[in-house]
Coordinates of C-alpha atoms and ligand atoms in Angstrom, one line a residue:
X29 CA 113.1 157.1 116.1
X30 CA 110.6 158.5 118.4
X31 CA 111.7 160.4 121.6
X32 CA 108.6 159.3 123.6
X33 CA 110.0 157.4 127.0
X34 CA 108.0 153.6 125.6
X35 CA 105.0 151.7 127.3
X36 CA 106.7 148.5 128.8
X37 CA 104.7 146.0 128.4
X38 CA 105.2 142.7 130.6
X39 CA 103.9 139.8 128.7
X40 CA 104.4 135.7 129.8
X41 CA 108.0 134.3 129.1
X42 CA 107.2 131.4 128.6
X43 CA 103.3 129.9 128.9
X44 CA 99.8 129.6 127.5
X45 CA 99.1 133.2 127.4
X46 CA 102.6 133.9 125.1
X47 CA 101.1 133.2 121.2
X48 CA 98.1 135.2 121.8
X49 CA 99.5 137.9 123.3
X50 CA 102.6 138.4 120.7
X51 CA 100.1 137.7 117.6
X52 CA 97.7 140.4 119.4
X53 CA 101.0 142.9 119.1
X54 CA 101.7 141.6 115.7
X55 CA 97.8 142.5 114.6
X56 CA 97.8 145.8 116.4
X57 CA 101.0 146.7 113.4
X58 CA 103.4 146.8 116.2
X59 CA 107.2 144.8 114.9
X60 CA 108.9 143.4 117.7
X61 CA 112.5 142.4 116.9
X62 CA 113.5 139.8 119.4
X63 CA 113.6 136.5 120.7
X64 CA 112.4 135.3 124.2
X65 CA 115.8 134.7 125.2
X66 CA 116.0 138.5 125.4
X67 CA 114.4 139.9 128.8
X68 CA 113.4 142.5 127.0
X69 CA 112.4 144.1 123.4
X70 CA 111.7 147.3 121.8
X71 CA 109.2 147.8 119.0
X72 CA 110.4 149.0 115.6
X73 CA 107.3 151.0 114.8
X74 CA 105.7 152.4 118.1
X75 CA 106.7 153.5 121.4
X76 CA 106.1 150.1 123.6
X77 CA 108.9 147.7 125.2
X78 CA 108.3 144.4 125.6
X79 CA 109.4 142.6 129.1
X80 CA 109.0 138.7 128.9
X81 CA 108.5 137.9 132.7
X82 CA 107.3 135.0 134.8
X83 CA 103.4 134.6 134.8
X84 CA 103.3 135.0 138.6
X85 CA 105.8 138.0 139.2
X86 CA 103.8 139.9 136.4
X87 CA 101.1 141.6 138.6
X88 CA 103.9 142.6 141.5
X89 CA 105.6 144.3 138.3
X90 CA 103.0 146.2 137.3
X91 CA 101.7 147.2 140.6
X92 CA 105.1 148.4 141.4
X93 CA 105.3 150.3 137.9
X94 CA 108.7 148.5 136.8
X95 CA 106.2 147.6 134.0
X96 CA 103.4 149.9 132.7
X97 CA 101.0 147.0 131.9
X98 CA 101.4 143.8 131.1
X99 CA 98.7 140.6 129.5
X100 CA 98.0 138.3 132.5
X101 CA 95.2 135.8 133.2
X102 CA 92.7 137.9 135.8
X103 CA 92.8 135.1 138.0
X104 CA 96.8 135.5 138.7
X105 CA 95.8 139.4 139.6
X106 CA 93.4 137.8 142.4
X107 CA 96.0 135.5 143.4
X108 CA 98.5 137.8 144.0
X109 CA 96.3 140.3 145.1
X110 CA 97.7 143.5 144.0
X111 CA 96.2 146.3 143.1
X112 CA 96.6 146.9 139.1
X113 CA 93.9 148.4 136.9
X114 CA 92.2 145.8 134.6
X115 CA 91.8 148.4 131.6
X116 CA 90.9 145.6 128.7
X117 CA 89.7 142.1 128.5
X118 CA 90.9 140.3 125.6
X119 CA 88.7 137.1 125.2
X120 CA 91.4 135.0 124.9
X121 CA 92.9 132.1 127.9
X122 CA 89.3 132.0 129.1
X123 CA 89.0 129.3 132.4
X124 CA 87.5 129.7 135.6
X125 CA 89.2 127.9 138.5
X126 CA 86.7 125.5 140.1
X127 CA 86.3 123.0 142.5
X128 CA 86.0 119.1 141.9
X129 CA 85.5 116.1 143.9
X130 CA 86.0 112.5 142.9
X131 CA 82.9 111.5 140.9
X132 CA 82.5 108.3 143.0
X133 CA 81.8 110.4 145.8
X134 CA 78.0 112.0 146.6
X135 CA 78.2 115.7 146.3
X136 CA 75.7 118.0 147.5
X137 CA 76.7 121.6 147.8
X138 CA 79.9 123.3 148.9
X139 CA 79.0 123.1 152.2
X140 CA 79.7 119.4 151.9
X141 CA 83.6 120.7 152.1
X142 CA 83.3 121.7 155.3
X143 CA 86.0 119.9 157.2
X144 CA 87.9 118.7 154.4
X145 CA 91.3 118.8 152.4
X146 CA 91.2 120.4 149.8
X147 CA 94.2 120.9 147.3
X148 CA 95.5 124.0 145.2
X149 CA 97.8 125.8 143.6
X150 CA 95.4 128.9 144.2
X151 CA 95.0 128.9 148.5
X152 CA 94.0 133.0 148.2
X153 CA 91.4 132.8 145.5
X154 CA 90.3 129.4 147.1
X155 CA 90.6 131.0 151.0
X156 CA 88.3 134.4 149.7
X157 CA 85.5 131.7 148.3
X158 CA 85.6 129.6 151.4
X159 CA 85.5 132.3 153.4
X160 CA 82.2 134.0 151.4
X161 CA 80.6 130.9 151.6
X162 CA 81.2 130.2 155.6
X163 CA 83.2 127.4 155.3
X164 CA 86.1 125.7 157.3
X165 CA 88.6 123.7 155.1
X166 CA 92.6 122.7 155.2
X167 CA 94.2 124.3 152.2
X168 CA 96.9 122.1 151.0
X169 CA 99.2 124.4 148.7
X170 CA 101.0 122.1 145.6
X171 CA 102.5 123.6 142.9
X172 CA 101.9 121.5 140.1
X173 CA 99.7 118.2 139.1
X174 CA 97.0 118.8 141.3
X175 CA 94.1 116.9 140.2
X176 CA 96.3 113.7 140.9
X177 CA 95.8 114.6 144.9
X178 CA 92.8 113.2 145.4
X179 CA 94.1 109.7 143.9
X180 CA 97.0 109.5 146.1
X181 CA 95.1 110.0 149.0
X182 CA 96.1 113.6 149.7
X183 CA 93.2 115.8 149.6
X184 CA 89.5 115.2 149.5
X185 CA 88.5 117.9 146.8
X186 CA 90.9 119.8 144.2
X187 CA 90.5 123.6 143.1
X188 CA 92.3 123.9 139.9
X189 CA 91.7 125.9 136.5
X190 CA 89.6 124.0 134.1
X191 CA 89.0 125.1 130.4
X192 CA 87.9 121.9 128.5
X193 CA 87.2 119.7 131.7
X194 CA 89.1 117.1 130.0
X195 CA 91.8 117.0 132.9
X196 CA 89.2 116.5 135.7
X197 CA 87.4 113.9 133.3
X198 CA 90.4 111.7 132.8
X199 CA 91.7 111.7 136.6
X200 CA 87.6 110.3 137.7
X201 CA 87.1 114.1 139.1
X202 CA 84.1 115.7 138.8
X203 CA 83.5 120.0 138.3
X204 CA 81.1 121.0 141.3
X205 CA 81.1 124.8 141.9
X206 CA 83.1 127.7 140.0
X207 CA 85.2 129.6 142.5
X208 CA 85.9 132.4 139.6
X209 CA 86.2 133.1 136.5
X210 CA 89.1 134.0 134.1
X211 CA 90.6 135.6 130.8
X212 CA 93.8 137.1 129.7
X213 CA 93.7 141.2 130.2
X214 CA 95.6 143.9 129.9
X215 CA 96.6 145.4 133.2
X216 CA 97.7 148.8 133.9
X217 CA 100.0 149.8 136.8
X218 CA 98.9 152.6 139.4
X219 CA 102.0 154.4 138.7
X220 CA 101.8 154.9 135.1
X221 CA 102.9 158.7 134.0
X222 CA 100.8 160.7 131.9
X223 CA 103.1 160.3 128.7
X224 CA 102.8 156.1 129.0
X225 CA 99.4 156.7 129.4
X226 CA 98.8 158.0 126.2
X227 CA 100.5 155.6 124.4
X228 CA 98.2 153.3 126.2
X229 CA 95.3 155.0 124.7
X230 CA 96.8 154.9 121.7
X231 CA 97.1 150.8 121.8
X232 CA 94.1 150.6 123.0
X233 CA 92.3 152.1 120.3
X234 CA 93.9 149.4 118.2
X235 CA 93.2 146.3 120.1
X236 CA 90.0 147.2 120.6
X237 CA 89.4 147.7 116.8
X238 CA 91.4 144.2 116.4
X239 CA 88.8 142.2 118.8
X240 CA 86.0 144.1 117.6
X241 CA 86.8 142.4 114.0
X242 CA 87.3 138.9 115.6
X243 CA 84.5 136.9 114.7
X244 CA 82.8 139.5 112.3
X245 CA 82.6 138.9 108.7
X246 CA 81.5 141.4 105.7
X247 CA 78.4 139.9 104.2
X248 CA 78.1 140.3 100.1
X249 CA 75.6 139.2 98.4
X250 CA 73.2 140.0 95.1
X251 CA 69.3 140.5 95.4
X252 CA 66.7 140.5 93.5
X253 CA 65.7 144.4 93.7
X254 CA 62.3 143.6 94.7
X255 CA 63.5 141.3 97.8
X256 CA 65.6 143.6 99.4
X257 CA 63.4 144.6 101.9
X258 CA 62.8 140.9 102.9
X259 CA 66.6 140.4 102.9
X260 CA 67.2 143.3 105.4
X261 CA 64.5 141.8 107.5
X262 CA 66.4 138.7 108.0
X263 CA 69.5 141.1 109.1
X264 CA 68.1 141.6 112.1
X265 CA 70.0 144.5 114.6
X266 CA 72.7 145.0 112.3
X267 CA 73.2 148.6 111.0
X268 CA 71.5 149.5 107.8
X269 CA 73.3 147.4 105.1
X270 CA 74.6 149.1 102.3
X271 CA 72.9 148.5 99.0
X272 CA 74.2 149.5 95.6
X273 CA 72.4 148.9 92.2
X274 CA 74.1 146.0 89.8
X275 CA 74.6 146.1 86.3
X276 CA 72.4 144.2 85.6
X277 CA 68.2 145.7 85.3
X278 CA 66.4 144.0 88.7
X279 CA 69.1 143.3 90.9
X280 CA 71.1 145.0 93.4
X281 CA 73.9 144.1 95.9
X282 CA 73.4 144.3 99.7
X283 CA 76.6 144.3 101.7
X284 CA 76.7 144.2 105.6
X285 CA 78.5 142.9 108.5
X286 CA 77.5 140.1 110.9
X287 CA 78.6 137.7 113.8
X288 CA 80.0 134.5 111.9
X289 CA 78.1 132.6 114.3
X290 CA 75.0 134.4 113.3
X291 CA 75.6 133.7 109.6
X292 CA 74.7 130.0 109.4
X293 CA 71.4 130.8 111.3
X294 CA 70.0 132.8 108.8
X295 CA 71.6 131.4 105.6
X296 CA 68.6 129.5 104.4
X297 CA 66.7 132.5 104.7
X298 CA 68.7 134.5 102.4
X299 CA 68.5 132.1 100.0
X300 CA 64.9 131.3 99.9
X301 CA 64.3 134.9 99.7
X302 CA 66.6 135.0 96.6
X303 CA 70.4 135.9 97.7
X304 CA 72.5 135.0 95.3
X305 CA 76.2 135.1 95.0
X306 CA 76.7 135.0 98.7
X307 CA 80.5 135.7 99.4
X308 CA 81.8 135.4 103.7
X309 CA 85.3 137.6 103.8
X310 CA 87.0 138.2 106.6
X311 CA 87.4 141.6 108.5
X312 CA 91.0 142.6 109.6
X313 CA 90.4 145.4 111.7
X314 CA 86.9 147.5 112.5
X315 CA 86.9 151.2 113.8
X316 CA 84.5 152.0 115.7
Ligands
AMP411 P1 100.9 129.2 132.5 O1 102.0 130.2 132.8 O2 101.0 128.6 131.2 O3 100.7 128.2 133.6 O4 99.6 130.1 132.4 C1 98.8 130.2 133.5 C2 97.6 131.1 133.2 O5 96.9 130.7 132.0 C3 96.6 131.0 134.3 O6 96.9 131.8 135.3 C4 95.3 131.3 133.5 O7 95.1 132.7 133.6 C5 95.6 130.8 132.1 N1 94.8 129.6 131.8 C6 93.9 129.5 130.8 N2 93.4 128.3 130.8 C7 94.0 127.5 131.7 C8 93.9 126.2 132.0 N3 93.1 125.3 131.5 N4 94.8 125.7 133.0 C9 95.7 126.6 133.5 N5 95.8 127.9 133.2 C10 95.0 128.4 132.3

């Protein structure tokens, strides 16, 4: 057992953020033993403790240095507005919280909400946009099923988080202007010790090399010799591939890594130009 004091880390209890921020633990190689009926959970093989909170009591936490740092959606940080230091984005829970009128209803610009009701369950983020954009509206704070206000005669515009639209779409709302916009982060508390700090280092040197690998894939394939250069040419801004003779006379193998989304751009390419034996494999983690 190690005799470092351990990171706690506050993560959702229950929620959309949960998954992906336990399977980002699990991919860094850190073993949690627990359930979420527990409060709380050490790691078996590194220094952190895990503290399964409410969403909205995680930034207070972590400003207040019960927890070290926690995985919260930036927008709740706002909300709350406390001051934590956002020390990682992780590119997951992305959203933006944004304003939407009826779509029956002529919309010109946010100004056009001058005067009006507009519902939330986010009145600070809302009130700090209204406010930079000059404009004078009635906040009406709900906690849940807001995009029904407008329906039931309640507000006049909603400001809610949107991620697909589809929401908005099936209660006749349209999206009009994007007050912010969100993903899930890790957050570090003003009060963290120097001790906890390095153990943060430490885990994020791993996450980092986890989301670095996200969406990457080695690239194998075999070449005639005499096309390689043309091959690297269509690999363009990637570091010099490797390239390593074949058994057989006249051909060689040319290995690299790329974007997966890149990969179907340029795979036509490679071919005509003579690839051969193209293998896609997946990349667990990349150290950069
Ligand atoms: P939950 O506890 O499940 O309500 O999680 C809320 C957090 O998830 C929000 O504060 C956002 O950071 C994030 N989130 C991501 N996409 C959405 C979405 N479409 N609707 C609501 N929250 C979202």
């Amino acid at each position: 057992m190690s005799s470092l004091p351990p990171l706690r880390i506050a993560v959702q209890k229950k929620g959309r953020l949960l998954d992906e921020s336990i399977q980002l633990l699990k991919e860094c190689g850190i073993k949690i033993d627990n359930g979420r009926d527990q409060l709380k959970a050490a790691a078996r093989n590194f220094p952190i403790e895990v503290l399964y909170l409410r969403n909205s009591d995680i930034p207070q936490y972590i400003q207040d240095g019960v927890a070290d740092i926690g995985i919260i959606g930036e927008n709740t940080i706002i909300e709350k507005k406390k001051e934590v230091e956002i020390v990682q984005k992780l590119g997951f829970s992305k959203c933006r919280l944004s304003l939407a009128t009826p779509k029956d209803i002529p919309y010109g610009s946010v100004q056009d909400l001058d005067g009006k009701r507009i519902a939330t369950s986010y009145p600070v983020s809302l009130q700090l946009f209204l406010d930079a954009n000059n404009i004078k509206a009635d906040i009406h704070e709900i906690s849940g099923s807001v995009e029904i206000a407008p329906n039931i005669g309640l507000a006049d515009a909603i400001c809610d988080l949107v991620s697909t639209g589809s929401t908005l779409f099936k209660n006749g709302l349209e999206e009009q202007d994007i007050v912010l916009k969100s993903e899930a982060v890790i957050a570090a508390s003003p009060k963290i010790d120097q001790e906890r700090r390095d153990i943060l280092d430490r885990l994020l040197f791993r996450v980092k090399s986890v989301l670095a690998a996200r969406n990457k894939k080695y690239l194998l394939m075999n070449v005639p010799t005499a096309k390689v250069d043309d091959i690297i040419g269509i690999l363009p801004g990637m570091r010099s591939p490797t390239v390593l003779p074949l058994a057989e006379e006249g051909w060689s193998s040319v290995h690299t890594v790329i974007d997966e989304g890149r990969f179907w751009d340029i795979i036509d390419e490679l071919r005509t130009s003579g690839a051969e034996g193209i293998l896609i494999v997946p990349i667990d983690k990349m150290i950069l």
